[in-house]
XYZ file of C-alpha atoms in Angstrom:
437
model
C 0.000 0.000 0.000
C 1.098 3.646 -0.380
C 3.876 4.559 1.982
C 7.256 6.275 1.958
C 9.141 7.057 -1.243
C 10.582 3.968 -2.972
C 13.523 3.621 -5.360
C 13.855 1.006 -8.119
C 17.450 -0.103 -8.734
C 17.709 -1.780 -12.151
C 20.962 -1.898 -14.097
C 21.231 -1.510 -17.852
C 20.611 1.061 -20.570
C 17.120 1.933 -21.743
C 17.726 0.143 -25.048
C 19.019 -3.039 -23.408
C 16.227 -3.234 -20.869
C 13.562 -2.478 -23.484
C 14.891 -5.264 -25.697
C 14.934 -7.642 -22.713
C 11.307 -6.802 -21.769
C 10.102 -7.111 -25.379
C 11.714 -10.556 -25.623
C 10.040 -11.584 -22.361
C 6.620 -10.416 -23.591
C 7.122 -12.420 -26.805
C 7.920 -15.516 -24.718
C 4.700 -15.170 -22.683
C 2.688 -14.704 -25.861
C 4.069 -17.967 -27.237
C 3.152 -19.778 -24.011
C -0.374 -18.434 -24.373
C -0.598 -19.596 -27.980
C -0.436 -16.058 -29.400
C 1.286 -16.050 -32.807
C 1.237 -12.275 -33.330
C 4.268 -10.441 -34.663
C 7.381 -10.248 -32.514
C 7.407 -7.197 -30.277
C 11.169 -7.424 -29.963
C 11.580 -7.232 -33.755
C 9.059 -4.378 -33.858
C 10.862 -2.083 -31.428
C 14.475 -2.805 -32.487
C 14.554 -0.318 -35.412
C 12.692 2.247 -33.334
C 15.276 2.020 -30.578
C 18.068 2.311 -33.123
C 16.526 5.590 -34.255
C 16.494 6.835 -30.657
C 12.683 7.090 -30.474
C 12.347 5.971 -26.863
C 8.761 7.060 -26.342
C 7.606 5.249 -29.483
C 9.301 2.056 -28.322
C 7.814 2.556 -24.848
C 4.367 3.028 -26.344
C 4.562 -0.387 -28.009
C 5.860 -2.007 -24.813
C 3.050 -0.507 -22.747
C 0.436 -1.502 -25.322
C 1.657 -5.082 -25.246
C 2.090 -5.180 -21.462
C -1.389 -6.554 -20.685
C 0.024 -10.044 -21.329
C 2.207 -9.603 -18.222
C -0.872 -10.480 -16.157
C -0.280 -14.037 -17.373
C 3.366 -14.049 -16.272
C 4.300 -16.728 -13.693
C 3.816 -15.513 -10.140
C 7.524 -15.639 -9.322
C 8.344 -13.484 -12.394
C 5.373 -11.114 -12.231
C 6.828 -8.489 -9.895
C 10.198 -8.321 -11.652
C 8.566 -7.932 -15.090
C 6.276 -5.095 -13.981
C 9.071 -3.373 -12.039
C 11.172 -3.378 -15.201
C 8.323 -1.823 -17.165
C 7.783 0.833 -14.472
C 11.512 1.608 -14.498
C 11.417 2.209 -18.266
C 8.314 4.417 -18.004
C 9.995 6.561 -15.338
C 12.656 7.538 -17.881
C 10.030 9.150 -20.078
C 8.937 12.785 -19.584
C 5.368 11.611 -20.311
C 4.540 9.540 -17.254
C 0.876 10.496 -17.367
C 0.713 9.110 -20.900
C 1.854 5.579 -20.010
C 0.973 4.931 -16.366
C -2.847 4.899 -16.825
C -2.504 1.846 -19.092
C -0.392 0.063 -16.462
C -2.995 0.896 -13.800
C -5.678 -0.474 -16.099
C -3.720 -3.707 -16.539
C -3.231 -4.150 -12.812
C -6.908 -3.490 -12.115
C -7.753 -6.517 -14.266
C -7.509 -10.109 -12.954
C -4.022 -11.583 -12.660
C -4.713 -14.804 -14.536
C -1.472 -16.518 -13.543
C -2.289 -16.244 -9.825
C -6.006 -16.162 -9.008
C -5.365 -16.538 -5.257
C -2.484 -14.062 -4.860
C -3.191 -11.831 -7.840
C -4.668 -8.927 -5.879
C -1.666 -8.870 -3.542
C 0.730 -8.822 -6.501
C -1.219 -6.028 -8.209
C -1.377 -3.959 -5.024
C 2.363 -4.385 -4.557
C 3.146 -2.990 -8.037
C 0.579 -0.196 -7.750
C 1.998 0.790 -4.371
C 5.472 0.889 -5.866
C 4.263 3.146 -8.673
C 2.464 5.399 -6.169
C 5.492 5.721 -3.925
C 8.097 6.444 -6.623
C 6.057 9.385 -7.880
C 6.653 12.804 -6.292
C 4.095 13.574 -3.583
C 2.614 16.479 -5.568
C 2.347 14.566 -8.859
C -1.338 14.371 -9.762
C -0.735 11.026 -11.517
C -0.803 9.612 -8.015
C -4.568 10.232 -8.046
C -5.086 7.790 -10.926
C -2.788 5.216 -9.346
C -4.726 5.421 -6.086
C -8.022 5.002 -7.938
C -6.581 1.798 -9.433
C -5.604 0.663 -5.940
C -9.212 1.219 -4.841
C -10.491 -0.910 -7.725
C -8.178 -3.782 -6.751
C -9.094 -3.447 -3.069
C -12.774 -3.547 -3.948
C -12.489 -6.564 -6.237
C -10.448 -8.485 -3.664
C -12.392 -7.411 -0.556
C -9.166 -6.278 1.108
C -10.333 -3.036 2.745
C -8.186 -3.684 5.811
C -5.105 -3.121 3.674
C -6.406 0.347 2.817
C -7.689 1.593 6.189
C -4.341 2.754 7.537
C -3.844 5.026 4.503
C -7.152 6.885 4.733
C -5.710 9.335 7.232
C -3.581 10.737 4.381
C -6.455 11.431 1.994
C -6.903 15.104 2.898
C -3.193 15.798 2.491
C -3.026 13.971 -0.831
C -6.034 15.802 -2.241
C -4.386 19.079 -1.302
C -1.032 18.085 -2.798
C -2.599 16.889 -6.040
C -4.763 20.036 -6.313
C -7.665 17.759 -7.208
C -10.771 19.508 -8.528
C -14.187 18.941 -6.971
C -15.352 16.441 -9.586
C -12.303 14.197 -9.118
C -12.588 14.555 -5.336
C -16.175 13.371 -5.577
C -15.112 10.309 -7.621
C -12.401 9.535 -5.074
C -14.700 9.825 -2.047
C -17.429 7.778 -3.688
C -14.950 5.034 -4.565
C -13.758 4.874 -0.965
C -17.379 4.866 0.254
C -18.243 1.948 -2.027
C -15.189 -0.060 -0.957
C -16.007 0.595 2.716
C -19.670 -0.299 2.229
C -18.819 -3.649 0.661
C -16.512 -4.326 3.615
C -19.396 -3.541 6.018
C -17.495 -0.508 7.327
C -20.670 1.536 7.606
C -19.215 4.500 9.497
C -16.407 4.951 6.979
C -18.795 4.512 4.069
C -21.184 7.182 5.359
C -18.321 9.549 6.196
C -16.963 9.482 2.629
C -20.450 9.667 1.168
C -20.905 12.935 3.061
C -17.550 14.157 1.770
C -18.703 13.463 -1.749
C -21.890 15.448 -1.125
C -19.878 18.393 0.201
C -18.055 18.684 -3.131
C -21.347 19.615 -4.817
C -21.649 23.377 -5.101
C -24.848 25.384 -4.642
C -25.044 25.792 -8.423
C -24.966 21.996 -8.918
C -27.226 21.155 -5.986
C -30.297 20.634 -8.180
C -28.592 18.334 -10.696
C -29.642 14.720 -11.156
C -26.298 13.527 -9.815
C -26.731 15.613 -6.671
C -30.313 14.390 -6.189
C -29.369 10.700 -6.533
C -26.386 11.086 -4.218
C -28.447 13.003 -1.640
C -31.162 10.351 -1.491
C -28.518 7.657 -1.206
C -26.879 9.434 1.746
C -30.239 10.068 3.393
C -31.199 6.404 3.158
C -27.903 5.345 4.697
C -28.351 7.807 7.574
C -31.948 6.746 8.218
C -31.185 3.028 8.302
C -27.852 3.172 10.117
C -28.555 1.770 13.610
C -26.284 4.213 15.448
C -26.726 7.402 13.427
C -29.037 9.834 15.218
C -27.724 13.306 14.343
C -29.043 14.567 11.004
C -27.571 18.061 11.205
C -24.670 16.893 9.021
C -27.179 16.350 6.213
C -29.492 19.324 6.638
C -26.542 21.725 6.328
C -25.736 20.584 2.761
C -26.948 22.449 -0.345
C -27.663 19.211 -2.205
C -29.885 17.973 0.639
C -31.726 21.294 0.846
C -32.430 21.015 -2.876
C -34.553 17.925 -2.127
C -37.122 20.302 -0.664
C -38.187 20.976 -4.267
C -37.088 17.887 -6.186
C -38.105 15.205 -3.638
C -40.321 16.890 -1.073
C -41.419 13.629 0.591
C -37.830 12.618 1.331
C -37.089 16.063 2.704
C -40.194 15.907 4.908
C -39.028 12.561 6.272
C -35.586 14.029 7.001
C -37.136 16.918 8.923
C -39.162 14.496 11.051
C -36.091 12.455 11.992
C -34.121 15.616 12.544
C -36.430 17.297 15.037
C -39.931 15.771 15.391
C -41.558 13.027 17.440
C -43.180 9.640 16.900
C -46.654 11.176 16.507
C -45.359 13.249 13.585
C -43.830 10.152 11.986
C -47.144 8.322 12.320
C -48.912 11.233 10.619
C -46.321 11.018 7.819
C -46.849 7.296 7.260
C -50.638 7.780 7.256
C -50.385 10.564 4.694
C -47.912 8.665 2.484
C -49.287 5.159 2.906
C -46.964 2.531 1.391
C -44.276 5.044 0.407
C -41.738 3.759 2.967
C -42.009 0.213 1.601
C -41.935 1.360 -2.026
C -38.645 3.199 -1.404
C -37.035 0.093 0.039
C -36.791 1.475 3.578
C -37.016 -0.818 6.606
C -40.200 0.074 8.488
C -39.201 -1.613 11.749
C -35.755 0.047 11.742
C -37.310 3.466 11.198
C -39.868 2.960 13.971
C -37.151 1.878 16.374
C -34.982 4.893 15.594
C -37.951 7.243 15.844
C -38.869 5.925 19.287
C -35.292 6.398 20.523
C -35.206 9.935 19.146
C -38.584 10.708 20.719
C -37.374 9.528 24.109
C -34.213 11.627 23.712
C -36.340 14.692 22.964
C -38.554 14.038 26.015
C -35.485 13.786 28.238
C -34.028 17.012 26.879
C -37.240 19.021 27.201
C -38.372 18.007 30.691
C -37.470 20.609 33.312
C -37.923 18.340 36.304
C -35.155 15.968 35.099
C -37.532 13.134 35.893
C -39.738 11.235 33.436
C -42.581 9.060 34.728
C -42.891 5.652 33.089
C -46.443 6.498 32.135
C -45.360 9.551 30.138
C -42.694 7.526 28.306
C -45.227 4.786 27.543
C -47.643 7.288 25.982
C -45.000 9.112 23.948
C -43.433 5.933 22.567
C -46.793 4.154 22.182
C -45.540 1.066 23.957
C -46.799 -1.073 26.860
C -45.687 0.152 30.292
C -43.778 -3.084 30.893
C -41.510 -2.263 27.893
C -40.511 1.189 29.160
C -37.373 0.055 30.964
C -36.142 -1.830 27.891
C -36.462 1.299 25.748
C -34.768 3.481 28.359
C -31.850 1.052 28.474
C -31.647 1.171 24.660
C -31.597 4.977 24.574
C -28.806 4.991 27.173
C -26.840 2.423 25.140
C -27.263 4.670 22.103
C -25.615 7.453 24.163
C -28.512 9.802 23.558
C -29.273 10.172 27.273
C -27.624 9.387 30.614
C -29.614 8.557 33.713
C -30.945 5.783 35.920
C -34.232 3.989 36.425
C -36.174 4.194 39.661
C -38.397 1.123 39.744
C -39.724 2.127 43.141
C -41.006 5.483 41.878
C -41.596 4.307 38.298
C -39.517 7.202 36.921
C -36.471 7.730 34.750
C -34.040 10.117 36.484
C -32.125 12.092 33.835
C -28.467 12.976 34.431
C -27.586 14.238 30.951
C -29.490 14.830 27.744
C -28.800 16.590 24.461
C -31.128 18.509 22.190
C -31.446 17.007 18.709
C -31.670 20.481 17.219
C -31.181 23.865 18.802
C -33.579 26.527 17.596
C -36.009 29.093 18.981
C -38.015 26.461 20.866
C -34.904 25.107 22.545
C -33.707 28.598 23.494
C -37.096 29.192 25.129
C -36.738 25.957 27.102
C -33.233 26.926 28.194
C -34.508 30.325 29.283
C -37.236 28.614 31.319
C -34.682 26.380 33.006
C -32.397 29.289 33.755
C -35.316 31.201 35.271
C -36.134 28.161 37.420
C -32.518 27.815 38.537
C -32.331 31.539 39.287
C -35.461 31.337 41.420
C -34.050 28.314 43.231
C -30.745 30.080 43.841
C -32.526 33.186 45.057
C -34.451 30.995 47.511
C -31.241 29.357 48.706
C -29.565 32.764 49.116
C -32.562 34.052 51.080
C -32.365 31.078 53.456
C -28.598 31.519 53.862
C -29.092 35.233 54.524
C -31.754 34.543 57.158
C -29.581 31.959 58.890
C -26.614 34.326 58.868
C -28.665 37.111 60.424
C -29.995 34.651 62.990
C -26.474 33.585 63.955
C -25.395 37.227 64.250
C -28.363 38.043 66.492
C -27.637 34.981 68.630
C -24.009 35.990 69.132
C -25.002 39.539 70.017
C -27.462 38.204 72.623
C -24.835 35.916 74.136
C -22.346 38.804 74.406
C -24.867 41.001 76.144
C -25.686 38.235 78.643
C -21.989 37.735 79.392
C -21.415 41.457 79.975
C -24.452 41.569 82.213
C -23.148 38.689 84.372
C -19.751 40.290 84.706
C -21.046 43.717 85.699
C -24.065 42.844 87.801
C -24.330 42.472 91.795
C -20.826 43.893 92.881
C -19.672 40.397 93.898
C -15.902 39.731 94.183
C -13.533 36.871 94.206
C -11.453 35.798 97.308
C -13.036 38.419 99.623
C -14.420 38.077 103.114
C -17.913 38.943 104.210
C -16.982 42.633 104.489
C -14.926 42.489 101.431
C -11.586 42.707 103.328
C -8.665 40.454 102.579
C -7.895 37.931 105.368
C -4.420 38.104 106.965
C -2.039 35.343 106.096
C -2.020 32.318 108.450
C 1.130 31.854 110.609
C 3.229 28.766 110.176
C 4.672 27.167 113.306
C 8.159 25.800 112.584
C 8.722 24.449 116.191
C 11.141 25.427 119.032
C 14.917 25.765 118.784
């Protein structure tokens, strides 16, 4: 796979190596029962005239037969061809044909063919300068081989470089879209749903406002919307609603856009109204009814948790909103917690769901009003707490003042003394008898 810069070390002049490769191609043709004219004889006079690119053109044209080369000779033969192409100033003229060859089946090694092809393509990719836009076409060939061989794992570690490569290659929006869609398709076939959806969104973002109403944009938008709706762990639709191509569905495919708006911000009741109004449409569009109902119930519960000011949801309220039996409430609460839409705990004793954390699905005027209401409630609560603290503080101060006054009163009242006789005079000291001399 693509990595650090590689160097091919092959000894010999261009003419000698070209003659050697042409002879080898002729040998493979004979093994395959091909009696066409000798390539070696064809390029000899051309090489003698110093027409390297013309000789290279014939070698590249005849190189498809290298896919039938024995496995142990395959890499060396292709490396020789790549080495010869590198000596031409017209790399972009010859490399696409090599990429095309390597994207086709390697007939001499059905089991290891994809690994051999990826090895040569990676070599080609890595010997090219990082800013050479031919790398784009080589990488597209790598994607085709990865897809045909179901070897997405070999590609995953390189995806972190995509943004840098696109910048270095100065790829236009159309080619970026082709690249992202190819990665999305490879990831989808490998059941890497998160990666597939991520690159599908990237492809959508390459569509400008002027192109948003095109057929390509419409098809791609519906495809992305379907993936988002049916993905079991995708609950945030803001990434879609912000795109010009998705907004264009408001006119071109109003029913799809209405469905998106429901999953973006509405509740189960609204979804039921939609299905009643468009009876059979969900099934006709190939959408999974049970998957959509499940996601809609989870989203409805998330919205209930975010909008309640008491931070406590009675089971009965959840049962009504989700249109489920009361005995299923705990199961759905556990599911919404597993989906990371809400955090909290169940109180079976009180038949309530105690909410620790919740997140608004969308944040608009309605949500700002709810936040304002909560802030007003918290302010009132804090004012009450401050009033109680103030009263207790004043009470403590008054109590201390009272105690001080009582102490002063005890000290100054009644004229009583300490260590005095009845008349208040000090007694004379008692004599001590030490005995006679």
